[in-house]
JSON list of C-alpha atoms in Angstrom, two decimals:
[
{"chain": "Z", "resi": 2, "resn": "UNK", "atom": "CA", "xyz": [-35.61, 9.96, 32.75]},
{"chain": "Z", "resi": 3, "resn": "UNK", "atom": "CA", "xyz": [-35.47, 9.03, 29.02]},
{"chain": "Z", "resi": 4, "resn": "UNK", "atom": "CA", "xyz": [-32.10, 8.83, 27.72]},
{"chain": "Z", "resi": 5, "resn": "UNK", "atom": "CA", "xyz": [-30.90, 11.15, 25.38]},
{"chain": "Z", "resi": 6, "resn": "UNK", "atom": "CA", "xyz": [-30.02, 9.50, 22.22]},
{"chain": "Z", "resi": 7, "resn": "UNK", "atom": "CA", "xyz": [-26.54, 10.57, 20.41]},
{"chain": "Z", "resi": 8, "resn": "UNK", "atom": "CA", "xyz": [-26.24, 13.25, 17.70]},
{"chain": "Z", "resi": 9, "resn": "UNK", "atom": "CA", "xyz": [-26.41, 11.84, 14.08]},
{"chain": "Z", "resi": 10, "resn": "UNK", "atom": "CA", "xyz": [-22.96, 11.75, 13.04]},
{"chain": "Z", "resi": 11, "resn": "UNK", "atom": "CA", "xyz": [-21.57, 13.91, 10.11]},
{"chain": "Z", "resi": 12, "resn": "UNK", "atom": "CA", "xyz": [-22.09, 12.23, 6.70]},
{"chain": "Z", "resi": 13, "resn": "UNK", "atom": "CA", "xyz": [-19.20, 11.47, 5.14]},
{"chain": "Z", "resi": 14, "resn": "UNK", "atom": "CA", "xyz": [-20.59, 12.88, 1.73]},
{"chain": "Z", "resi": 15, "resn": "UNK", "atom": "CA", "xyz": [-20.63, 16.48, 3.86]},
{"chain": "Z", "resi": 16, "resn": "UNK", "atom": "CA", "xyz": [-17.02, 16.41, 4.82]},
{"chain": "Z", "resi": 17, "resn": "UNK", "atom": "CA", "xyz": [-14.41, 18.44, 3.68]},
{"chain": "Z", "resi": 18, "resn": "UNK", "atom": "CA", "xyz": [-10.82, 17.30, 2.77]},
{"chain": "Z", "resi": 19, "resn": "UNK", "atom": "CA", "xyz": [-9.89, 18.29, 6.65]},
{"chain": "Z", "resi": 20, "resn": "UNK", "atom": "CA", "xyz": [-11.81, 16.20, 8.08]},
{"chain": "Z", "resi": 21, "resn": "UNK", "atom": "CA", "xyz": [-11.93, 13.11, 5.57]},
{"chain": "Z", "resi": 22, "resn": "UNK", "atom": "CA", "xyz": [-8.27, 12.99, 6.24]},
{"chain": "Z", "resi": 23, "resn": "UNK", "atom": "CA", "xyz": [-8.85, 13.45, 10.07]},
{"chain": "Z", "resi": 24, "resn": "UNK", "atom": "CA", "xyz": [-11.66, 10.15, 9.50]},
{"chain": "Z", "resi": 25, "resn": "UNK", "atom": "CA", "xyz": [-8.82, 8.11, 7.99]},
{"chain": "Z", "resi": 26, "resn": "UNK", "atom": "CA", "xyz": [-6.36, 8.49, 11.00]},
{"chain": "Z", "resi": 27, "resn": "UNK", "atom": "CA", "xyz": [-9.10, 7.13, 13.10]},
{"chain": "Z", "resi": 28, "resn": "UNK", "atom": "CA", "xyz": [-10.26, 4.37, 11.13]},
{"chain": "Z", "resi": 29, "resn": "UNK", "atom": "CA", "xyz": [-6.57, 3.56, 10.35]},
{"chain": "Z", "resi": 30, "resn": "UNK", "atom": "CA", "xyz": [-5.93, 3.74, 14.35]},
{"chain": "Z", "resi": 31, "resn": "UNK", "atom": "CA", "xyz": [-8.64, 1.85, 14.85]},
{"chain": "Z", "resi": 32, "resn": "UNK", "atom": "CA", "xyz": [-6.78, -1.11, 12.78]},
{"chain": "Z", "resi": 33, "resn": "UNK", "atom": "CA", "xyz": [-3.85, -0.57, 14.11]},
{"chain": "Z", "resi": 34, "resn": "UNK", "atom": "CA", "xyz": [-4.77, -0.95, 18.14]},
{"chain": "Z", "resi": 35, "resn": "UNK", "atom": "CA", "xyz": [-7.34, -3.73, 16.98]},
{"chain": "Z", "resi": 36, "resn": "UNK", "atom": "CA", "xyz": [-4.33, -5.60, 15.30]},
{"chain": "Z", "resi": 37, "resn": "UNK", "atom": "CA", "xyz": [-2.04, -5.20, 18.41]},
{"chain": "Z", "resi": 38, "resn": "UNK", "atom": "CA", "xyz": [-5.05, -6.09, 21.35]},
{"chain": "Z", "resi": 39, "resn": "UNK", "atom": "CA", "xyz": [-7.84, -7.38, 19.83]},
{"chain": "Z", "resi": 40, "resn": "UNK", "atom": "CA", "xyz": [-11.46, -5.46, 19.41]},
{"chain": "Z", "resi": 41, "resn": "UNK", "atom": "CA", "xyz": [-12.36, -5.91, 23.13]},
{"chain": "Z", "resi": 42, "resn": "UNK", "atom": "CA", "xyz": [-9.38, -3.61, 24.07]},
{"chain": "Z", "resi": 43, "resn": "UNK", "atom": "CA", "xyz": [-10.20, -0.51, 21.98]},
{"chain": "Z", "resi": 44, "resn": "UNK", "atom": "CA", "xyz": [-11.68, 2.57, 23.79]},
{"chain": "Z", "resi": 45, "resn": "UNK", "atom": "CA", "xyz": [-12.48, 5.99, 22.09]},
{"chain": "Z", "resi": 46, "resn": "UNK", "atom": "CA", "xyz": [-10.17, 8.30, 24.37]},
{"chain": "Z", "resi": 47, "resn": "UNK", "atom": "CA", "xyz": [-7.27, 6.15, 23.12]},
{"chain": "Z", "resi": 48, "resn": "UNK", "atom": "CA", "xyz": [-8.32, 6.29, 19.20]},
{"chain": "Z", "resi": 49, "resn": "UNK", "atom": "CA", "xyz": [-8.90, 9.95, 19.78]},
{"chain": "Z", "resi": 50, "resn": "UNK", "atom": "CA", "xyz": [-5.20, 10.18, 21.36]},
{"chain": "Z", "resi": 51, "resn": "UNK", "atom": "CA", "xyz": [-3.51, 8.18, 19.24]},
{"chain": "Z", "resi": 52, "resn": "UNK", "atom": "CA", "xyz": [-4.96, 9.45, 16.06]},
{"chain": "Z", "resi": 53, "resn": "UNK", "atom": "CA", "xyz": [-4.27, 13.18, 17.07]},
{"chain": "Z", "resi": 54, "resn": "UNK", "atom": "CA", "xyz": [-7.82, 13.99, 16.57]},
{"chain": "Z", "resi": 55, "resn": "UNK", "atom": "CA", "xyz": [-10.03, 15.41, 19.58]},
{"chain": "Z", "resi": 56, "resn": "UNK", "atom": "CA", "xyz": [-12.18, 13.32, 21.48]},
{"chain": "Z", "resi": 57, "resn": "UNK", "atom": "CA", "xyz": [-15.39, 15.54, 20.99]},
{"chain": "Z", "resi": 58, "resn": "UNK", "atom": "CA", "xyz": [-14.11, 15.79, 17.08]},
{"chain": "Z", "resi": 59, "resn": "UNK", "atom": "CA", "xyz": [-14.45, 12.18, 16.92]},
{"chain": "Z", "resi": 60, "resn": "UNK", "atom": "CA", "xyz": [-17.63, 11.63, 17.79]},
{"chain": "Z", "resi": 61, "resn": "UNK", "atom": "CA", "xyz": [-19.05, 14.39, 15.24]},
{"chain": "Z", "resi": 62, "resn": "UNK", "atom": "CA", "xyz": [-17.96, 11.55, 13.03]},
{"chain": "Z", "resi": 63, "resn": "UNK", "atom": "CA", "xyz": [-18.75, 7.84, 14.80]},
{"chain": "Z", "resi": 64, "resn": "UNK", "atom": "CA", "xyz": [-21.73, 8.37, 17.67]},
{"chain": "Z", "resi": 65, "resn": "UNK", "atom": "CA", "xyz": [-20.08, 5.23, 19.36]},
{"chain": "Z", "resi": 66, "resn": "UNK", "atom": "CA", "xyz": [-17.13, 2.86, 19.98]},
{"chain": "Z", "resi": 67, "resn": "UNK", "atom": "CA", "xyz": [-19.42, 0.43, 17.93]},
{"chain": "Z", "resi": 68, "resn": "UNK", "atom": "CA", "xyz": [-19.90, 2.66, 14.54]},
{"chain": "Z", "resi": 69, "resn": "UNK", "atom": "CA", "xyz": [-16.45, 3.09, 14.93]},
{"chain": "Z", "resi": 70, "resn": "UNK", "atom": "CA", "xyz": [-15.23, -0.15, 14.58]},
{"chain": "Z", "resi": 71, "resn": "UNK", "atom": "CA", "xyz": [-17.74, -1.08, 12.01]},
{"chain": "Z", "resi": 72, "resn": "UNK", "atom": "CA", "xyz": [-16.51, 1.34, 9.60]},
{"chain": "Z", "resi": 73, "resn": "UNK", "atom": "CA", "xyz": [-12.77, 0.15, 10.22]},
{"chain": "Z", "resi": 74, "resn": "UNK", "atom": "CA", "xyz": [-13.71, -3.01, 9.16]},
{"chain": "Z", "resi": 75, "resn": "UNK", "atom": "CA", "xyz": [-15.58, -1.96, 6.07]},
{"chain": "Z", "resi": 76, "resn": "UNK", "atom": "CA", "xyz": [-12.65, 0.37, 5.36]},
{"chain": "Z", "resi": 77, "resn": "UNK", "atom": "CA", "xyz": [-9.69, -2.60, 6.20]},
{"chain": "Z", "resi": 78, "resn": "UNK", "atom": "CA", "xyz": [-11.58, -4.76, 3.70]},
{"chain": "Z", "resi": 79, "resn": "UNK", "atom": "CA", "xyz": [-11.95, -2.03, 0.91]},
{"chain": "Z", "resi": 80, "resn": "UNK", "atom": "CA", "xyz": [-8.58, -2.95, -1.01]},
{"chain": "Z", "resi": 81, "resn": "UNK", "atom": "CA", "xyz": [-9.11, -6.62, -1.18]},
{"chain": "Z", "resi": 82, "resn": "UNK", "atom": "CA", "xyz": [-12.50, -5.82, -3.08]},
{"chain": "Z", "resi": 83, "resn": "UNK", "atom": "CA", "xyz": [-11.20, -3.36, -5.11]},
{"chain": "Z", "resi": 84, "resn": "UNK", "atom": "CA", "xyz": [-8.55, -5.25, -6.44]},
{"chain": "Z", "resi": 85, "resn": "UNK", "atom": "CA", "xyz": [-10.05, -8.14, -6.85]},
{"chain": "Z", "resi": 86, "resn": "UNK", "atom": "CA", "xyz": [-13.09, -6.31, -8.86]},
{"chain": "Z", "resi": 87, "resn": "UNK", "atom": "CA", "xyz": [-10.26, -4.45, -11.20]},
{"chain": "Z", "resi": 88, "resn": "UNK", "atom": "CA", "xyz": [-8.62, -8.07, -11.72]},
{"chain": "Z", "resi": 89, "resn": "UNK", "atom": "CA", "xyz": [-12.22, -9.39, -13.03]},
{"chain": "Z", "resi": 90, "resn": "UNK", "atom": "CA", "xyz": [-13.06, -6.31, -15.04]},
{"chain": "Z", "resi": 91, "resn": "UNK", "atom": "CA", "xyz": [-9.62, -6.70, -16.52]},
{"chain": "Z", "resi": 92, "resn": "UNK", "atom": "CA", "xyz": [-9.22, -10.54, -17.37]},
{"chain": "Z", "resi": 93, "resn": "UNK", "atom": "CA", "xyz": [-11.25, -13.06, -19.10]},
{"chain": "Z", "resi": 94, "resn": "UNK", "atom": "CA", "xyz": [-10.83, -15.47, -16.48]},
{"chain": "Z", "resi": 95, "resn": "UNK", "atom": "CA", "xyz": [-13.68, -18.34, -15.35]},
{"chain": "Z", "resi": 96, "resn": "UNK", "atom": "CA", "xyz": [-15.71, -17.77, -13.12]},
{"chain": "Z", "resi": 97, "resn": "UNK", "atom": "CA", "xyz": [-14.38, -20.25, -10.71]},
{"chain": "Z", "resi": 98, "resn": "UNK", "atom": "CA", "xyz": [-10.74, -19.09, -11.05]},
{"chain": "Z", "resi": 99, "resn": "UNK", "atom": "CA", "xyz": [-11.87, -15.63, -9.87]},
{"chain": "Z", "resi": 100, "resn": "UNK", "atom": "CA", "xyz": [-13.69, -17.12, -6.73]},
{"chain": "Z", "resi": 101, "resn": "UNK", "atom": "CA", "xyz": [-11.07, -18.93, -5.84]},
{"chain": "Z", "resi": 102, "resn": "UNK", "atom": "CA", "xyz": [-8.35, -16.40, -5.56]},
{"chain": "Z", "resi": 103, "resn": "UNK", "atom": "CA", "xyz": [-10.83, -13.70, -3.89]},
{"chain": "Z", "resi": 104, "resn": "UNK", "atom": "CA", "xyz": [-11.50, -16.56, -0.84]},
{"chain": "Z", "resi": 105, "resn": "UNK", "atom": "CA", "xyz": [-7.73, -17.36, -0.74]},
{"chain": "Z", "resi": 106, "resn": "UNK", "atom": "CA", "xyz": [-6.88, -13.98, -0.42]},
{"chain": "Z", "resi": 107, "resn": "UNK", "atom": "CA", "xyz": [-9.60, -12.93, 2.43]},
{"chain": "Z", "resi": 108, "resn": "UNK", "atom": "CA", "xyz": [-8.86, -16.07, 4.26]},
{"chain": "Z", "resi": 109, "resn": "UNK", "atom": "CA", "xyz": [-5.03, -15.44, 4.29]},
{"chain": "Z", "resi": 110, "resn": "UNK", "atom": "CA", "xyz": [-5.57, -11.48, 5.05]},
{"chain": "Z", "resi": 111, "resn": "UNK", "atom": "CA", "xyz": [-8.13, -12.36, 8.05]},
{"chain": "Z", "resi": 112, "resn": "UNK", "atom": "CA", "xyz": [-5.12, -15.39, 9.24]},
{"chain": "Z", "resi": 113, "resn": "UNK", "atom": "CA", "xyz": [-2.40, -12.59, 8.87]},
{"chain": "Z", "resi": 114, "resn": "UNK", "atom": "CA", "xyz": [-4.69, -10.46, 11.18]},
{"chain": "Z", "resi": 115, "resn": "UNK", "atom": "CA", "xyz": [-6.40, -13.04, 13.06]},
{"chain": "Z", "resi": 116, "resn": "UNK", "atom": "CA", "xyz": [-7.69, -9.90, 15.42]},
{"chain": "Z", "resi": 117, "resn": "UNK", "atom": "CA", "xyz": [-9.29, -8.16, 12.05]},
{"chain": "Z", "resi": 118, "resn": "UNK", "atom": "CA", "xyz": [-11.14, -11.77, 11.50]},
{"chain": "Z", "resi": 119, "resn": "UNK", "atom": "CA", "xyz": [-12.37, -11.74, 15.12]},
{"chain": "Z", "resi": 120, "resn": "UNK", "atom": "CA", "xyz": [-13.83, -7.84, 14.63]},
{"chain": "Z", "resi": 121, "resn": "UNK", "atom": "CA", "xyz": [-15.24, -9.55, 11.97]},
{"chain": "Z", "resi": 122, "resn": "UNK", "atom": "CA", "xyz": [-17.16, -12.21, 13.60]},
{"chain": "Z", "resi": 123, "resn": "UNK", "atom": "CA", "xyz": [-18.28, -9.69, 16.42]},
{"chain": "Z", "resi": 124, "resn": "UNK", "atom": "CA", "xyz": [-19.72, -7.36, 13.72]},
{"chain": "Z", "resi": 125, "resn": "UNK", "atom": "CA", "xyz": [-21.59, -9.39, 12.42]},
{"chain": "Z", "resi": 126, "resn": "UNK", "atom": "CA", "xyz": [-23.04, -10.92, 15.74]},
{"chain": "Z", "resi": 127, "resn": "UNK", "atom": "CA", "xyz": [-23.86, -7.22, 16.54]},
{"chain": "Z", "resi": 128, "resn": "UNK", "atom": "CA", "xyz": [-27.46, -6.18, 16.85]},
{"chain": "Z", "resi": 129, "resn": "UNK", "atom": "CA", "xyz": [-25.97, -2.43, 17.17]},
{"chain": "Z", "resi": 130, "resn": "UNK", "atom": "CA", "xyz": [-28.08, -0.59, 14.65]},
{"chain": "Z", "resi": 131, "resn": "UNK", "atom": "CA", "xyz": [-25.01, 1.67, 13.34]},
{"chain": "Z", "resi": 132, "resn": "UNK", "atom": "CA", "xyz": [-23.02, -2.05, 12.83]},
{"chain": "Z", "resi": 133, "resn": "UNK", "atom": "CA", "xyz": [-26.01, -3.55, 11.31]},
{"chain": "Z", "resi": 134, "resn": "UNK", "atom": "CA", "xyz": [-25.98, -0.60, 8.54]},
{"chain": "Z", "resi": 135, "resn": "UNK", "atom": "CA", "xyz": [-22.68, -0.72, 8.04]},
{"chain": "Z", "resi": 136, "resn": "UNK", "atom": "CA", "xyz": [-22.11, -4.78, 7.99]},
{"chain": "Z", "resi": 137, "resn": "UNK", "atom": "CA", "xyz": [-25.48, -4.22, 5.25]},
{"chain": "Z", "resi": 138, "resn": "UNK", "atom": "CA", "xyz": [-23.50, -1.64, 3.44]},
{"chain": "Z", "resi": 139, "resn": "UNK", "atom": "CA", "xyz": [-20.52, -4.22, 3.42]},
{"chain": "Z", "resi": 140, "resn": "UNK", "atom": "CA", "xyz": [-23.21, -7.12, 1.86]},
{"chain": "Z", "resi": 141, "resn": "UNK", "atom": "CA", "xyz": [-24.19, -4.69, -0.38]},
{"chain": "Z", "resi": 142, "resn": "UNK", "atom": "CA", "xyz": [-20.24, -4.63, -1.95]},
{"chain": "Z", "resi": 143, "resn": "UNK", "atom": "CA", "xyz": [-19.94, -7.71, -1.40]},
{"chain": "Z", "resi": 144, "resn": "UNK", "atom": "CA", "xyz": [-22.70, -8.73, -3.45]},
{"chain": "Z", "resi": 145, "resn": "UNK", "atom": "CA", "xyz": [-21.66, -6.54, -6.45]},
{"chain": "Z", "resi": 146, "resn": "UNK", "atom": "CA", "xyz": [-18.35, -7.96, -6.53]},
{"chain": "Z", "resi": 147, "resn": "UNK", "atom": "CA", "xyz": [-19.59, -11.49, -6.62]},
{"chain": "Z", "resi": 148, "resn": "UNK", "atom": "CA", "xyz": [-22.06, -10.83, -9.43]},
{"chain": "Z", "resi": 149, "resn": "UNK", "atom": "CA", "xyz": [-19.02, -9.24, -11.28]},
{"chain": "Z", "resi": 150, "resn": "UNK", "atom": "CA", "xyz": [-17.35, -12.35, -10.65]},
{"chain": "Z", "resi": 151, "resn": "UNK", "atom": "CA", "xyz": [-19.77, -14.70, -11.51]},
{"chain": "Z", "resi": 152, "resn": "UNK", "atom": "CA", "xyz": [-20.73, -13.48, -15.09]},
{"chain": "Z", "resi": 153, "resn": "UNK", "atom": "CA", "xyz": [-21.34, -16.53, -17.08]},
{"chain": "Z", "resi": 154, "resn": "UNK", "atom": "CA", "xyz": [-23.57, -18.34, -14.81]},
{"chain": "Z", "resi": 155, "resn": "UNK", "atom": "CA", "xyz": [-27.43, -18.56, -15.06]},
{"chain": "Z", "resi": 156, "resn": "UNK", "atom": "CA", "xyz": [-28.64, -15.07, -14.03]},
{"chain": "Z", "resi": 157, "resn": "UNK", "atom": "CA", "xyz": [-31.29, -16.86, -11.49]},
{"chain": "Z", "resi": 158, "resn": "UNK", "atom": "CA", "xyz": [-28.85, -18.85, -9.57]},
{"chain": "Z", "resi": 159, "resn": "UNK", "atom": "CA", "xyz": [-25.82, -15.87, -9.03]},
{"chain": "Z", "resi": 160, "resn": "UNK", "atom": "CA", "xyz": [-28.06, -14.50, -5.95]},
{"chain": "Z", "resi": 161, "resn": "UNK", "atom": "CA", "xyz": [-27.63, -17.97, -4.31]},
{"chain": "Z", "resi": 162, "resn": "UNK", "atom": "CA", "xyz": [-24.00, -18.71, -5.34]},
{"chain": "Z", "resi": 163, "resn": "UNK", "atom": "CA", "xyz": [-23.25, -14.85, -3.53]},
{"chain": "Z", "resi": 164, "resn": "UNK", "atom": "CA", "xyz": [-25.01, -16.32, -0.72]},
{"chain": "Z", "resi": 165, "resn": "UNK", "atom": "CA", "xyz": [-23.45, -19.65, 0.04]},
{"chain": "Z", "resi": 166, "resn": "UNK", "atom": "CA", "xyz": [-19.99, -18.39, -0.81]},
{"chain": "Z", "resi": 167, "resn": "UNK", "atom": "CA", "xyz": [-20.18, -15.28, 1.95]},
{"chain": "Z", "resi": 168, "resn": "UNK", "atom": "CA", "xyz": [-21.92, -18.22, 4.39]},
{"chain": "Z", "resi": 169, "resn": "UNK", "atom": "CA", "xyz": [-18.49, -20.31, 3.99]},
{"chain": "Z", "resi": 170, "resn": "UNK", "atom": "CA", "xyz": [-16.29, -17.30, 3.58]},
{"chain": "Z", "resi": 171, "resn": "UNK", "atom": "CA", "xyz": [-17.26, -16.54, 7.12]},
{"chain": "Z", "resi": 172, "resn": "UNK", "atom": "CA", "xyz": [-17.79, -19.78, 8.62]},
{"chain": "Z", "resi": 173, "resn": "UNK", "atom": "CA", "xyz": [-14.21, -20.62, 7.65]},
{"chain": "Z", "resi": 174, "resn": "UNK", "atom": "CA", "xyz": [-12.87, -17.37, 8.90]},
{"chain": "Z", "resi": 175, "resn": "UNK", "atom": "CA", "xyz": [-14.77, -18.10, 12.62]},
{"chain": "Z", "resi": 176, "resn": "UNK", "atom": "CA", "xyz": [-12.72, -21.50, 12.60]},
{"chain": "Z", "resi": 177, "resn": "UNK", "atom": "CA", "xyz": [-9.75, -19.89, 11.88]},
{"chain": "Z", "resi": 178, "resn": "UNK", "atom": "CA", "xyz": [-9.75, -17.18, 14.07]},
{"chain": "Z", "resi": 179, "resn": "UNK", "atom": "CA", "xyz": [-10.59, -19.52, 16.82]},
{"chain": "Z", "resi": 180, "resn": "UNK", "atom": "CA", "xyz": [-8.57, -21.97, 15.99]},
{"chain": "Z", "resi": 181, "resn": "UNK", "atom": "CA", "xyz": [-11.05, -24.63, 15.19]},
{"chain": "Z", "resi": 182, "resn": "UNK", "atom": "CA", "xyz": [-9.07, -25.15, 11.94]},
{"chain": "Z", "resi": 183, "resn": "UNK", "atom": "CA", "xyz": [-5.94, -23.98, 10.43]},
{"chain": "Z", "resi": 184, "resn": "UNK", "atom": "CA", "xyz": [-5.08, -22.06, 7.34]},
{"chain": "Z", "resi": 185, "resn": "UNK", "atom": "CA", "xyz": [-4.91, -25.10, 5.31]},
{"chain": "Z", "resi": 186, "resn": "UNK", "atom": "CA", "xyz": [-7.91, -26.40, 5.95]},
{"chain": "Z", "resi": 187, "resn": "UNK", "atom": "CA", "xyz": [-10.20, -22.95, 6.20]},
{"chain": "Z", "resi": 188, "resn": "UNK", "atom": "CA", "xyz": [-8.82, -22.23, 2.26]},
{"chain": "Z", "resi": 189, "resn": "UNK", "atom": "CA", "xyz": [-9.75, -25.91, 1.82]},
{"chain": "Z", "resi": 190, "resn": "UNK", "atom": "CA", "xyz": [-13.08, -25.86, 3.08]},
{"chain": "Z", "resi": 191, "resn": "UNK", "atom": "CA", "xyz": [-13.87, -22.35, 1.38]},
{"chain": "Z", "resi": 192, "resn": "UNK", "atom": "CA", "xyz": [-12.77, -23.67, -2.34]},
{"chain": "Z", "resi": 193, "resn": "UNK", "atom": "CA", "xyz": [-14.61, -26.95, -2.25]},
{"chain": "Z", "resi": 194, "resn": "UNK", "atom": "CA", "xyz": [-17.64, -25.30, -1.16]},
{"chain": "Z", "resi": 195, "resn": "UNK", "atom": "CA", "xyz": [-16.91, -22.92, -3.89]},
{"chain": "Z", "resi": 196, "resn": "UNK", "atom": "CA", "xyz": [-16.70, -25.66, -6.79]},
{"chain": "Z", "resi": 197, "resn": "UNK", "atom": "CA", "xyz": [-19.55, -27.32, -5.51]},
{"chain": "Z", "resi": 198, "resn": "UNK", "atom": "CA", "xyz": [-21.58, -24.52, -5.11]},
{"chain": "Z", "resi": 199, "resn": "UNK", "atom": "CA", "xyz": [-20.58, -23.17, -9.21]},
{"chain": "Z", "resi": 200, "resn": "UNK", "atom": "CA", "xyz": [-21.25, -26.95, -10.36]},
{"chain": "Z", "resi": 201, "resn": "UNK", "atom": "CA", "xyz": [-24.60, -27.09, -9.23]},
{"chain": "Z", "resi": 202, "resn": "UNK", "atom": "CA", "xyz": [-25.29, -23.31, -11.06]},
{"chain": "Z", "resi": 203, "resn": "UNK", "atom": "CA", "xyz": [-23.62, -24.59, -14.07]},
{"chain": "Z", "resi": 204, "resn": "UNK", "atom": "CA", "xyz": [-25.67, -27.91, -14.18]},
{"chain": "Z", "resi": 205, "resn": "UNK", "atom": "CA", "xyz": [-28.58, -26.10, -13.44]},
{"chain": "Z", "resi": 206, "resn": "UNK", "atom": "CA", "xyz": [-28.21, -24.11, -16.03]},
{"chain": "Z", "resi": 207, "resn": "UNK", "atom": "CA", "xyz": [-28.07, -26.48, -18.65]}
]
């Protein structure tokens, strides 16, 4: 017997107020019992409980236990990029200045919340097709932020720069959240990847 495949879950665009605000107690749940246990621990029936929203209600809006965390991540992150892009709309800082303090401040968030830092790591291991869409949706942001960041360098070589520093960003945040390196050296490794990485643009540039 085939298997029936879950219902598309409601787009978020299609929501009403109601049930945006009943999406945020989940996702905010979510953080909360990943921050206490870990991702591993986190069923549905207890998000559903916890959050005060019905278990059938919750999957019109996640189709698994997978989407769900996905989207908790992407939504735990959201600040962090959204202050950092206001900071380098809003001050005519270097380049380098601004990619410092953005990989200071996600290392330090993901070592305050070492369990966040490990969803992390196992979203982006995932081969869940819901995860992969949303950990693409997360590049995506990502990706804008850096290029915001990284005005002033040659056009051709921002792409790369993105690249590398997201490659280190996580790299560093694996070792820390498995305590292959401490917070010291993860911000370390992250900013002298980072220089190197906007020397090279600059001298290729010239």
């Amino acid at each position: 017997m085939t298997a029936v495949e879950a219902p598309a879950p409601l787009p978020r665009e299609a929501m009403t107020p109601r049930q945006l605000a009943r999406r945020t107690r989940l996702l905010e749940t979510v953080v909360e019992i990943v921050t206490e246990r870990g991702p591993q621990a986190l069923q549905m029936r207890e998000v559903a409980e916890r959050s005060g929203v019905a278990l059938g209600t919750a999957y019109k809006y996640f189709r698994s236990r997978e989407q769900l965390l996905a989207a908790a991540l992407a939504e735990w992150q959201q600040p962090l990029m959204g202050r950092m892009a206001s900071v380098s709309r809003t001050r005519d800082a270097d380049p380098g200045e601004l990619v410092s303090a953005y990989l200071r401040r996600a290392v330090r968030a993901f070592h305050r919340n070492p369990n966040m830092g490990a969803l992390m790591v196992l979203m982006q291991t995932s081969a869940d097709p819901d995860v992969v869409e949303t950990v693409a949706e997360m590049g995506t942001r990502s990706k804008a932020l850096m290029e915001q960041m990284l005005v002033g360098l040659p056009p051709e070589a921002v792409p790369y720069v993105g690249r590398g520093l997201d490659a280190v960003l996580m790299n560093s945040v694996t070792a820390l959240v498995t305590g292959r390196a401490s917070l010291a050296e993860a911000v370390d490794r992250v900013e002298g990847v980072a220089r190197l990485l906007l020397a090279g643009a600059r001298t290729a540039g010239t």
